[in-house]
Short mmCIF file of C-alpha atoms in Angstrom, two decimals:
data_model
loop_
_atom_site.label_atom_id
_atom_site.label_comp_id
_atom_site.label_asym_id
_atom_site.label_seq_id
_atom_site.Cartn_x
_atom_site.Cartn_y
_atom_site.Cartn_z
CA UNK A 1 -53.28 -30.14 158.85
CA UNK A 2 -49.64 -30.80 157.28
CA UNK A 3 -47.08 -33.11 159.44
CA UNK A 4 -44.68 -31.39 161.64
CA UNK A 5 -42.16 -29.80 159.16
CA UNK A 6 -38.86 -29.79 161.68
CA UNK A 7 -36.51 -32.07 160.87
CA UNK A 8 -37.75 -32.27 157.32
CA UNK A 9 -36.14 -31.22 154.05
CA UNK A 10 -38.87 -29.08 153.02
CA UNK A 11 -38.63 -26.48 155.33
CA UNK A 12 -34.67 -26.24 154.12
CA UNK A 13 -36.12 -26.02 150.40
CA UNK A 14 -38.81 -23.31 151.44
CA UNK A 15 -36.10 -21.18 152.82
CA UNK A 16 -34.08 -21.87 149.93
CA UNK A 17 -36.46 -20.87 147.78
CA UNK A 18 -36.43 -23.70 146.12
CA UNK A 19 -40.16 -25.23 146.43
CA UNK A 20 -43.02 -24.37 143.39
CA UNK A 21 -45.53 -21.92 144.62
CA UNK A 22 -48.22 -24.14 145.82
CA UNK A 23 -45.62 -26.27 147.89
CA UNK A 24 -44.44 -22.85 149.76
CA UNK A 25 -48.08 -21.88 150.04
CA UNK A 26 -48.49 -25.20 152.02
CA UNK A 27 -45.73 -24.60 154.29
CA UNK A 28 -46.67 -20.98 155.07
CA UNK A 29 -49.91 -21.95 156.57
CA UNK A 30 -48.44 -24.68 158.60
CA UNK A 31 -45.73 -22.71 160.00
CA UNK A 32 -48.68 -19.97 160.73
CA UNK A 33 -50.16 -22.82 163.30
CA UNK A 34 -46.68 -24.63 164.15
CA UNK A 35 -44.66 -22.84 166.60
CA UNK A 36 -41.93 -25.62 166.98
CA UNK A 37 -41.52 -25.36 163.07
CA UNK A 38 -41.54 -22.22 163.50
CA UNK A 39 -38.66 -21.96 166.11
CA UNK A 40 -36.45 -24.26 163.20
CA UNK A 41 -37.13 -21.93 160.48
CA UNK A 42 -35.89 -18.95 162.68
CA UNK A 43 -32.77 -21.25 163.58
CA UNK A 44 -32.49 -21.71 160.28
CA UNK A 45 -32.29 -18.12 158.63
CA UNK A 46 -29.69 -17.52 161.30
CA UNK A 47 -27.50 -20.31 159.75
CA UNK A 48 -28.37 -19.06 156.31
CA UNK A 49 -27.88 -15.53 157.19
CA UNK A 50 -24.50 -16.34 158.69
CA UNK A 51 -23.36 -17.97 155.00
CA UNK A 52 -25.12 -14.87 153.81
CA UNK A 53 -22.77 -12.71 155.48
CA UNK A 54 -19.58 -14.95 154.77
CA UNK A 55 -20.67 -14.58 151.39
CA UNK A 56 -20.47 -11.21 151.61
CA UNK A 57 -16.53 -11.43 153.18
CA UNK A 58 -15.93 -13.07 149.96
CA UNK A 59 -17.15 -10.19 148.09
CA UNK A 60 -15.04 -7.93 149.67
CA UNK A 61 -12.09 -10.47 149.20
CA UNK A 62 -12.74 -10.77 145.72
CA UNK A 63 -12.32 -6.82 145.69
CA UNK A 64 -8.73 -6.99 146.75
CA UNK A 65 -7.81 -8.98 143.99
CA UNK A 66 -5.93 -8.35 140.77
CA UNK A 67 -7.77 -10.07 138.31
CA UNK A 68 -6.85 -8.23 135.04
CA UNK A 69 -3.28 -9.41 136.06
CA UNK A 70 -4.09 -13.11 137.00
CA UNK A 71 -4.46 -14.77 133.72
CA UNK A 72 -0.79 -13.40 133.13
CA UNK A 73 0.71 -14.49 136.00
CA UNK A 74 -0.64 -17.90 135.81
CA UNK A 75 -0.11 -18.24 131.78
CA UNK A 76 3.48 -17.23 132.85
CA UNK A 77 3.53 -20.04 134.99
CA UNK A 78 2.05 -22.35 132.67
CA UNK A 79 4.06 -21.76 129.37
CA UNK A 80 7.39 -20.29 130.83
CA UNK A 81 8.41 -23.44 133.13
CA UNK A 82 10.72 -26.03 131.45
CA UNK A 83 7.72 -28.68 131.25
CA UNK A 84 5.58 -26.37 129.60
CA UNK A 85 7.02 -25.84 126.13
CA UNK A 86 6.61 -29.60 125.72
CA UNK A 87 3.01 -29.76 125.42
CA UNK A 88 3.90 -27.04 122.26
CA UNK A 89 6.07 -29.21 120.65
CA UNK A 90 4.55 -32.38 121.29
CA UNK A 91 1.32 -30.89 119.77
CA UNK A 92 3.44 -29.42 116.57
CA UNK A 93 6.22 -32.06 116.20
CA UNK A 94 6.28 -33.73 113.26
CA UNK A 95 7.74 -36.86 114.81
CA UNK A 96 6.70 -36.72 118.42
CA UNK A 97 9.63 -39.49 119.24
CA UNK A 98 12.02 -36.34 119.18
CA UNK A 99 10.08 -34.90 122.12
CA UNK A 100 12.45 -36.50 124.58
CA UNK A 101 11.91 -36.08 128.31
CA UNK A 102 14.33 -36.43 130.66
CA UNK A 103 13.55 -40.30 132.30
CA UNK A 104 13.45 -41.52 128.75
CA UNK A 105 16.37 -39.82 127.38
CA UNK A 106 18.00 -41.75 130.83
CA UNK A 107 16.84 -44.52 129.89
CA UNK A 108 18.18 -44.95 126.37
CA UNK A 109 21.33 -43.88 127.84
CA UNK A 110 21.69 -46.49 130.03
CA UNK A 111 20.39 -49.59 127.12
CA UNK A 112 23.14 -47.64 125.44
CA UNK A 113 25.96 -47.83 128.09
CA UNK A 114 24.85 -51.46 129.11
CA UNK A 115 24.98 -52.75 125.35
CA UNK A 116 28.54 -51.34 125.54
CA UNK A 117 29.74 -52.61 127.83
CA UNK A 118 28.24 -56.06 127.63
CA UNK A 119 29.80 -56.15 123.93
CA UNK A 120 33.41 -55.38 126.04
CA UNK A 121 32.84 -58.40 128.21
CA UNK A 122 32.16 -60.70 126.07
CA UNK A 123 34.48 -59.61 123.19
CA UNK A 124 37.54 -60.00 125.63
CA UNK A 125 36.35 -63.07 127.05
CA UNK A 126 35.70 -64.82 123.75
CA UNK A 127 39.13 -63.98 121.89
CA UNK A 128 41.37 -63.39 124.72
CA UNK A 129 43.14 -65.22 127.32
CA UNK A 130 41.03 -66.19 130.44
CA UNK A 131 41.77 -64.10 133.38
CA UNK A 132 43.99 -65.78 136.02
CA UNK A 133 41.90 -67.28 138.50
CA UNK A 134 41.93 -65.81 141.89
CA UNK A 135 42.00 -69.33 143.30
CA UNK A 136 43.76 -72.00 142.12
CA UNK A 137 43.86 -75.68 143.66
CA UNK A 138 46.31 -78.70 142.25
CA UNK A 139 43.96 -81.86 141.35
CA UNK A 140 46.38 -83.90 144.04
CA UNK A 141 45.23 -81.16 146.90
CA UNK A 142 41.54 -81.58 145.65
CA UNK A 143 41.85 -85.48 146.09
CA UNK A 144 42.94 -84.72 149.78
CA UNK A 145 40.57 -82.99 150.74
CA UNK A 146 38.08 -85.96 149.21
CA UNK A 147 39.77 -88.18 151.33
CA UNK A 148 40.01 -86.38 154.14
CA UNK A 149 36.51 -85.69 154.41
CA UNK A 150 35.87 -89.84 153.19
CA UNK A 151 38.10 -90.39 156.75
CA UNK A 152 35.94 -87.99 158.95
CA UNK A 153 32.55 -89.44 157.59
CA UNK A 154 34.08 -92.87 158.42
CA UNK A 155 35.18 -91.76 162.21
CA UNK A 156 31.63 -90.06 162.67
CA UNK A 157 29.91 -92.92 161.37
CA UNK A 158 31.59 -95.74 163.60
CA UNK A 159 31.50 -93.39 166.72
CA UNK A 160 27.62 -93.74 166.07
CA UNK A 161 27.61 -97.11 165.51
CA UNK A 162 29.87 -97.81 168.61
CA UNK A 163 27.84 -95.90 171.06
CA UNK A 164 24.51 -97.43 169.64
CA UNK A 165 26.03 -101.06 170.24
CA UNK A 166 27.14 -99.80 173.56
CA UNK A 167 23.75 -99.14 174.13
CA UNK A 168 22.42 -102.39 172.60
CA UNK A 169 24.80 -104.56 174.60
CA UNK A 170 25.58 -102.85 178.09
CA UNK A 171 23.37 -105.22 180.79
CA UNK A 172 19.98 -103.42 180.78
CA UNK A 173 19.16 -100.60 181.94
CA UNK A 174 16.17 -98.33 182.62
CA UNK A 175 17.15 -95.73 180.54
CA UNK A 176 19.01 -98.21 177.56
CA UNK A 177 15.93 -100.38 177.74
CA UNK A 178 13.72 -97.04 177.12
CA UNK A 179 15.64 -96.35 174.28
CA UNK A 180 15.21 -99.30 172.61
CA UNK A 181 11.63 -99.69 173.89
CA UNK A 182 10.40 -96.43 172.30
CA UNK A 183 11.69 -96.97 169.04
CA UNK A 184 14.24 -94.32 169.55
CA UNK A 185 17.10 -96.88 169.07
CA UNK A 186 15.85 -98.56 165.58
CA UNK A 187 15.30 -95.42 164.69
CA UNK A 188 19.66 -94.28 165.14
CA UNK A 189 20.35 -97.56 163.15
CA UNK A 190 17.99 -96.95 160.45
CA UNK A 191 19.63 -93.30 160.06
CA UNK A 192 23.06 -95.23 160.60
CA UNK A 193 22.26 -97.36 157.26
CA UNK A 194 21.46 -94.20 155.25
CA UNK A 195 24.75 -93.00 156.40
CA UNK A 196 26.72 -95.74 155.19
CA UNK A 197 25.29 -96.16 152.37
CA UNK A 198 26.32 -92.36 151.53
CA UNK A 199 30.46 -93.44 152.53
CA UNK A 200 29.91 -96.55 150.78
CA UNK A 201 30.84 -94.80 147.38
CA UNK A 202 33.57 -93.19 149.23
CA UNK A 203 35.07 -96.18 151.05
CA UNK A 204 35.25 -98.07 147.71
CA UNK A 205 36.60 -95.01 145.56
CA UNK A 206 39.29 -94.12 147.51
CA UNK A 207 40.35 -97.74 148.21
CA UNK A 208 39.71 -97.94 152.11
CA UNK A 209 39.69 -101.17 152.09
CA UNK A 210 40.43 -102.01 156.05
CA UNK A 211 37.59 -99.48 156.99
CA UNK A 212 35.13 -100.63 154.54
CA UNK A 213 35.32 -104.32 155.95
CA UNK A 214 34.64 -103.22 159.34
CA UNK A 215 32.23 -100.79 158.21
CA UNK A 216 29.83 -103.67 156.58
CA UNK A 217 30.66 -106.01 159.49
CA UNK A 218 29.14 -103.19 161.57
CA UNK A 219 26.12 -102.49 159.30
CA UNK A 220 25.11 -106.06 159.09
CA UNK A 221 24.47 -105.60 162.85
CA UNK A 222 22.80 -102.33 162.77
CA UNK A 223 21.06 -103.93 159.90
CA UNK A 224 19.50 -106.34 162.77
CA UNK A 225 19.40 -103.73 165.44
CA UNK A 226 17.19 -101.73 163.27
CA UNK A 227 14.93 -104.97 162.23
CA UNK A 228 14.73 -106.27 166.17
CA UNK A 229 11.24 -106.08 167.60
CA UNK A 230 10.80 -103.39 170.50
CA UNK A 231 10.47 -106.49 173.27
CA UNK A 232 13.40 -108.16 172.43
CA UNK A 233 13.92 -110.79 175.79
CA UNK A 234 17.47 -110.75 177.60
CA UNK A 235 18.04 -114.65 175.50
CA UNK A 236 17.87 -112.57 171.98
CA UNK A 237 20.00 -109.51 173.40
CA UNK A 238 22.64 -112.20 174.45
CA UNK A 239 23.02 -113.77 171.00
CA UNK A 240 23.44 -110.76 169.67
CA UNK A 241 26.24 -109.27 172.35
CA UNK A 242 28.34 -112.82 171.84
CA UNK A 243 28.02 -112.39 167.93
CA UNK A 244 29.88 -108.76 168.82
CA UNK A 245 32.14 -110.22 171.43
CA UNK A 246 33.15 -113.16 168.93
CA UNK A 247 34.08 -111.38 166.02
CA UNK A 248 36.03 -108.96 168.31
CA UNK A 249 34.39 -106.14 166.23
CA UNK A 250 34.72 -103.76 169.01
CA UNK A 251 38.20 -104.35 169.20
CA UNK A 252 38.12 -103.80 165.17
CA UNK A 253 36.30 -100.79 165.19
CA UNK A 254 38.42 -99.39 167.92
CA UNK A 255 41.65 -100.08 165.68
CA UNK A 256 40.40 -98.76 162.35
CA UNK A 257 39.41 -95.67 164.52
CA UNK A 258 42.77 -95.32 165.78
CA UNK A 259 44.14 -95.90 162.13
CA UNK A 260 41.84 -93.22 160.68
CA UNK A 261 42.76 -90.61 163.28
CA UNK A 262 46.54 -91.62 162.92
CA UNK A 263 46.46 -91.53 158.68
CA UNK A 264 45.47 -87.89 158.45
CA UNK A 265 46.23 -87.65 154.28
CA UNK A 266 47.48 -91.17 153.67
CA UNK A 267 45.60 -93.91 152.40
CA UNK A 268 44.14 -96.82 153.91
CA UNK B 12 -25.68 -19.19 137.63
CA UNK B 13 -24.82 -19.56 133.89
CA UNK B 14 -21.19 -20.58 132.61
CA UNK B 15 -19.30 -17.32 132.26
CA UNK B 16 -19.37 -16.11 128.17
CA UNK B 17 -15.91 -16.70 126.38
CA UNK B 18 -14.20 -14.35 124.62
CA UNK B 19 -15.74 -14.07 120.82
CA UNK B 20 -18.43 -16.73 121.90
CA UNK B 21 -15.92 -19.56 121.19
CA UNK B 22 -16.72 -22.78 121.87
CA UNK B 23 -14.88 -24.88 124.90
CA UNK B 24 -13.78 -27.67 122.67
CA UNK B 25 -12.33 -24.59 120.54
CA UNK B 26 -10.88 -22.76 123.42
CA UNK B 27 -9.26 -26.25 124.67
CA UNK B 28 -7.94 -26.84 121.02
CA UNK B 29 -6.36 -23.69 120.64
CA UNK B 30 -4.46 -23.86 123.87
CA UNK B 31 -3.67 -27.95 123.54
CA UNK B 32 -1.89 -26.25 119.91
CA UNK B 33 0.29 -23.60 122.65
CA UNK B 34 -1.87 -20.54 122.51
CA UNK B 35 -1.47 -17.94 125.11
CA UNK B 36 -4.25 -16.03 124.58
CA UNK B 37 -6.62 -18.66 124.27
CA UNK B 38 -5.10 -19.88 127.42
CA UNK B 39 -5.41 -16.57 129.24
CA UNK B 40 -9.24 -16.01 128.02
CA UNK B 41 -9.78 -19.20 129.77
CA UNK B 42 -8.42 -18.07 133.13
CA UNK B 43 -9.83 -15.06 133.03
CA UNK B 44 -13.94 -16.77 131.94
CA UNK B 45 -13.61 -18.72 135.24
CA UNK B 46 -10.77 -17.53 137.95
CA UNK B 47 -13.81 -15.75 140.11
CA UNK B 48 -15.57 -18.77 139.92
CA UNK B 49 -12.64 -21.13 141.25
CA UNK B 50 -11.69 -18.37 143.56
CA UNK B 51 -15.63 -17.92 145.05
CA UNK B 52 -15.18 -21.89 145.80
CA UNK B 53 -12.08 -21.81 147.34
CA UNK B 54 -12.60 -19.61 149.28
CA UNK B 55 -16.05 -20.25 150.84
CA UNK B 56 -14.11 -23.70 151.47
CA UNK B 57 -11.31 -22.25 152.83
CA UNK B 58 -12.11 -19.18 154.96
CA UNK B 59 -9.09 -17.13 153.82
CA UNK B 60 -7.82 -15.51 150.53
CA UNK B 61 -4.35 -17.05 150.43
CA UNK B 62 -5.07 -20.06 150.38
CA UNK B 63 -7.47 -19.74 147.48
CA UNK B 64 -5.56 -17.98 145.34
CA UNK B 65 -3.16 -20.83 145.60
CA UNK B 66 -6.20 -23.24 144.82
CA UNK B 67 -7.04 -20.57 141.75
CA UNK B 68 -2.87 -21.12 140.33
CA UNK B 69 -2.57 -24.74 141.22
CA UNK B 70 -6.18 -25.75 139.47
CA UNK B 71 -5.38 -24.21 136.15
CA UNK B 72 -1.78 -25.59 135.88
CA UNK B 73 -3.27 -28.71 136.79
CA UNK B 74 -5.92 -28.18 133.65
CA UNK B 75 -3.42 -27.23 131.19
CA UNK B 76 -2.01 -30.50 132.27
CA UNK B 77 -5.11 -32.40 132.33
CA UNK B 78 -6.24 -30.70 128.80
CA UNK B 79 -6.79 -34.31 127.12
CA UNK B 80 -8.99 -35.51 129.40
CA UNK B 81 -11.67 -32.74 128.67
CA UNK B 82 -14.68 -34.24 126.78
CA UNK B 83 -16.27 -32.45 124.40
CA UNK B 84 -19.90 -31.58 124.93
CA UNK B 85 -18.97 -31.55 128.51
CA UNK B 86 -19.51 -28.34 130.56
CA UNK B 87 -16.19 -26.26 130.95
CA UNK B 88 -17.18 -25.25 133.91
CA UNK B 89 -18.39 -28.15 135.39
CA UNK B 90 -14.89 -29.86 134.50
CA UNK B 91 -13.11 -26.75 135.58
CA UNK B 92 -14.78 -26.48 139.15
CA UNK B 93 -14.95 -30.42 139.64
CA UNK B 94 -11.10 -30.29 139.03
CA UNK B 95 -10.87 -27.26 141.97
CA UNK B 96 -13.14 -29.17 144.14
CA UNK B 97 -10.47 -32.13 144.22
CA UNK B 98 -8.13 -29.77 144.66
CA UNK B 99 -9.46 -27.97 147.82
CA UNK B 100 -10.23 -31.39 148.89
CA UNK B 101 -6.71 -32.45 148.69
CA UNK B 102 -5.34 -29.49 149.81
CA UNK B 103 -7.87 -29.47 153.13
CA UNK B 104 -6.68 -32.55 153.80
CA UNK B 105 -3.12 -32.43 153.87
CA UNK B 106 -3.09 -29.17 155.31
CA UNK B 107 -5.93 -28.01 157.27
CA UNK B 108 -7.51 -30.61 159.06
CA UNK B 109 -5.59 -30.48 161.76
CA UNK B 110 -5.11 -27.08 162.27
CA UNK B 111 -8.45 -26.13 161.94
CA UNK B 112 -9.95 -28.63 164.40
CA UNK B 113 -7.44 -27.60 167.06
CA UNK B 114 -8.43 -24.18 166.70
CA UNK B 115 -12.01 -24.67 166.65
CA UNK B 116 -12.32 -26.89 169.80
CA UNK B 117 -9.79 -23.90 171.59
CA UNK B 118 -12.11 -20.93 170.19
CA UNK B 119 -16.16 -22.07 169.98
CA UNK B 120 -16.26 -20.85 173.85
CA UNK B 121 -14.51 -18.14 173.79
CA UNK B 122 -17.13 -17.41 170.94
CA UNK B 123 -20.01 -18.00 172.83
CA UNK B 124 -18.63 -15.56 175.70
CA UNK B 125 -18.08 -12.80 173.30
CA UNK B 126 -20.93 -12.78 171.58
CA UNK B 127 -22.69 -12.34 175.24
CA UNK B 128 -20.93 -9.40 176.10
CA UNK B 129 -21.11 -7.57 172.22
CA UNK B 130 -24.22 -5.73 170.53
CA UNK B 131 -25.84 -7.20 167.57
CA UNK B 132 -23.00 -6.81 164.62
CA UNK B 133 -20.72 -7.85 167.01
CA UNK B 134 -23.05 -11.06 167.23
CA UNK B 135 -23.56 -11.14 163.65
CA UNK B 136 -19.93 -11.63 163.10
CA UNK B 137 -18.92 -14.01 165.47
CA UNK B 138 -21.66 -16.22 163.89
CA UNK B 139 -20.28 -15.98 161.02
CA UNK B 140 -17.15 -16.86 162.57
CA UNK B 141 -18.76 -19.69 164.33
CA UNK B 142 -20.49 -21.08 161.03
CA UNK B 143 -17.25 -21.12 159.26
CA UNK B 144 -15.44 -23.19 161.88
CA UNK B 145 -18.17 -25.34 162.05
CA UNK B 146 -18.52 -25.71 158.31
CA UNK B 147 -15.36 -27.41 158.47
CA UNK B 148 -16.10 -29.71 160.79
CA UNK B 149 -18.97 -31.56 157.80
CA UNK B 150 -17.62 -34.21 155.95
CA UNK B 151 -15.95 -33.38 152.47
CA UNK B 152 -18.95 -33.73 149.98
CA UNK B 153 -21.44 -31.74 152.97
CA UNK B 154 -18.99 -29.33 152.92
CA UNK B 155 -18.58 -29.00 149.17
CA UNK B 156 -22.27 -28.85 148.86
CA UNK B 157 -23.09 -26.82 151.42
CA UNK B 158 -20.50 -24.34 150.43
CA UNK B 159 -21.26 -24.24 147.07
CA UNK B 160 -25.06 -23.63 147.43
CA UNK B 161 -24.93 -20.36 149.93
CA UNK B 162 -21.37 -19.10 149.13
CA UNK B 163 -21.29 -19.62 145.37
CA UNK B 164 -24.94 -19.55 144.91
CA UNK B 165 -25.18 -22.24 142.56
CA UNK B 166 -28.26 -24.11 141.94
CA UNK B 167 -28.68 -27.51 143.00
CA UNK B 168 -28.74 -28.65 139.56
CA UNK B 169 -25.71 -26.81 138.96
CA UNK B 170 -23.92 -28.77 141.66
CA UNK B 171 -25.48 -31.71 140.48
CA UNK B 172 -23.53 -31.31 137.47
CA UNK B 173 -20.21 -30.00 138.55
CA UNK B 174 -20.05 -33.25 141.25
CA UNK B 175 -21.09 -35.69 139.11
CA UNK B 176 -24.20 -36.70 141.06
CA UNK B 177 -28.07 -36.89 141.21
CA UNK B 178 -29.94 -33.44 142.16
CA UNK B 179 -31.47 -35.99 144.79
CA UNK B 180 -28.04 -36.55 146.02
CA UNK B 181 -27.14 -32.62 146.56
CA UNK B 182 -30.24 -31.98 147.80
CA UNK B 183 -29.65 -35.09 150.84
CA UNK B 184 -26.32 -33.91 151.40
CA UNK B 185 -27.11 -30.34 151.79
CA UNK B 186 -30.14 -31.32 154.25
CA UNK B 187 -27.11 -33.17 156.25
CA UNK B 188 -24.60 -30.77 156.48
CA UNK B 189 -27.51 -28.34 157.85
CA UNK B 190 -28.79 -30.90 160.19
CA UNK B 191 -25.15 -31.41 161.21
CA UNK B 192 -24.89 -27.55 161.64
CA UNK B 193 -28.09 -27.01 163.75
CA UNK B 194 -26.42 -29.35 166.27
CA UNK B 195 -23.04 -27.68 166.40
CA UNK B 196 -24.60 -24.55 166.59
CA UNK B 197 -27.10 -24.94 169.12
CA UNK B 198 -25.79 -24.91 172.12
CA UNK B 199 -24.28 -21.42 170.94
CA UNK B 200 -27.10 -20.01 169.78
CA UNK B 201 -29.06 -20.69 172.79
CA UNK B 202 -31.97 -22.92 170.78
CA UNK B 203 -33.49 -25.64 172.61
CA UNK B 204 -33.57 -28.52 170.29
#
């Protein structure tokens, strides 16, 4: 006895018709003694019946339509819109270049127009005057403005200094010693060192002499800030606050500062 | 099915020649050797006649475009449906989806209850009705396959063919899209499964 067809492709080809004769022979006598096969091959003639008859509503669809006049209609659509002559004349053209469409026809115009005016542009800039700037600056205001921004580099750089040899020398504290214990302060006079060694250029260029003297008094100590070990004892700290106090460099620093702020373009 | 006879026997690579060169006629003997047969697809795919008259128009405007990528020795009408089959896919798609889902999952009840209270034709269509809503519920290629084996009566070599695929293939695909619409349809047809 054959298998259980349901659920199997071959009952779908036997309705179909599309099994050899022996192979539908087969399936005929099993469906004689299979009633659940038999059950899905009723199920299925309905579905196939159903196509059946929607086959049939496309019959009678087919019956309303014109098709004597179709070709027409569609040929008119085909060779009587703008794009359609083109395929003519690109298959006839003897030099299919000429069959221009629209994007390249834009395109050359615009190679065209840019070569144009390009040629303009640099024809008038080559043989003819230059056109007056819209900004024009005297080399005197230029050498102002150098200096001026030399000064305010100088004022920022011994406000830093000053506050971190405030910090250095004011009698310890917790939060001065943390500073210093962290790493934080070596770290402010390394980054002071980079920064003078950027005005450094300046200082000497633009002939400030007073400020560049107390600027490398102050970056020899920074220098030793930034070299001093993180548990530097109170006897070490001292030395270093009567070097300071001795060489009245915060006196110093507090005059050039004045002197900068006073000596807005003049120099010093 | 066999491929509709040309005009005066001509060969396709002919035919395609002449109208690659501009020629109406040609052009219009090719419309007229296989309009039914885009028609018969679009429409079993689609349901309605609008729609696949517009499929008819838009697939040979899209072959006279296409007219360089025909290979000779290649069946006309298996390029000529395979280029409608994209196109009803497409056009499903953007357009139909949608629509039809919503009004299938509004109407397969109100289906059921008519059927109940009509005679037999009155059954008879509203199965039909039933299967064509549920037909688009299959995946693309089920549909396509299904579609073209009981509406257009090709064979499944034929389809083979026109989709580019194994006979093996069709013949899977057309087992699923009837498996899938046995369980759709059951519950309205009142089969235990």
């Amino acid at each position: 006895m054959k298998t259980c067809l349901k659920d199997k492709q071959e009952l779908v080809a036997y309705l179909l018709g599309d099994l050899d004769k022996a192979e539908a022979e087969v399936v005929e006598r099993h469906l004689q003694e299979c009633a659940p096969c038999r059950r899905e091959r009723d199920f299925l003639k309905k579905i196939f019946n159903g196509a059946g008859a929607a086959h049939r509503d496309l019959e009678k669809a087919m019956a309303t339509v014109d098709w004597e006049a179709l070709p027409e209609r569609i040929a008119r659509k085909v060779f009587d819109r703008p794009e359609a002559g083109r395929r003519e004349r690109a298959g006839t053209s003897w030099f299919p270049a000429f069959s221009f469409r629209p994007a390249a026809v834009g395109l050359a115009a615009g190679l065209v127009f840019g070569a144009l005016a390009m040629f303009f542009v640099l024809r008038s800039g080559l043989s003819g005057p230059k056109p007056p700037s819209g900004f024009y600056a005297s080399p005197e205001f230029f050498d102002r403005a150098e200096l001026e921004m030399a000064r305010r580099e100088t004022l920022n750089y011994l406000d830093k200094s000053q506050a971190l040899l405030l910090d250095f020398v004011q009698p310890a504290s917790a939060e001065s010693t943390g500073l210093w214990q962290e790493g934080l302060g070596q770290r402010q006079a390394q980054s002071l060192l980079s920064k003078k060694k950027y005005i450094n250029s300046q200082l000497s260029h633009l002939q400030m002499a007073k400020a560049k003297d107390i600027c490398d008094q102050v970056e020899l100590l920074i220098l030793e800030l930034a070299q001093v070990s993180q548990d530097l004892n109170d006897e070490e700290r001292g030395q270093i606050r009567d070097r300071i106090e001795a060489g009245q460099l915060w006196l110093k620093i507090n005059l050039v500062k004045k002197e900068l702020e006073n000596s807005e373009h003049e120099s010093i | 099915m066999t491929e509709p006879a040309l005009s005066n026997s001509q060969p396709a690579a002919d035919l395609i020649d002449r109208i690659k060169a501009g020629d109406r006629e040609a052009f219009k003997d090719f419309v007229r050797a296989y309009q039914q047969k885009v028609f018969q697809l679009a429409y079993a795919f689609f349901g309605n006649r609008e729609d696949a008259m517009d499929i008819v128009q838009e697939t040979f405007l899209r072959l006279h475009q296409k007219l360089d990528t025909f290979r000779s020795g290649y069946s006309l009408q298996g390029w000529v449906l395979q280029i409608a089959k994209n196109l009803c896919i497409d056009y499903f798609r953007k357009n139909y989806r949608r629509r039809k889902e919503l009004e299938s999952e509004k109407s397969l009840d109100d289906l059921q209850l008519a059927a109940e209270e009509n005679g037999a034709a009155a059954r008879a269509a509203e199965l039909k009705d039933l299967l064509s809503r549920c037909i688009h519920k299959l995946a693309d290629k089920q549909r396509m396959i299904f579609v073209m084996r009981h509406y257009n009566q090709f064979q499944v070599e034929e389809i083979a063919r026109i989709l580019n695929i194994a006979p093996g293939t069709v013949k899977s695909l057309h087992f699923k899209a009837v498996q899938n619409l046995k369980s759709q349809l059951s519950p309205y047809l009142g089969v235990s499964r």
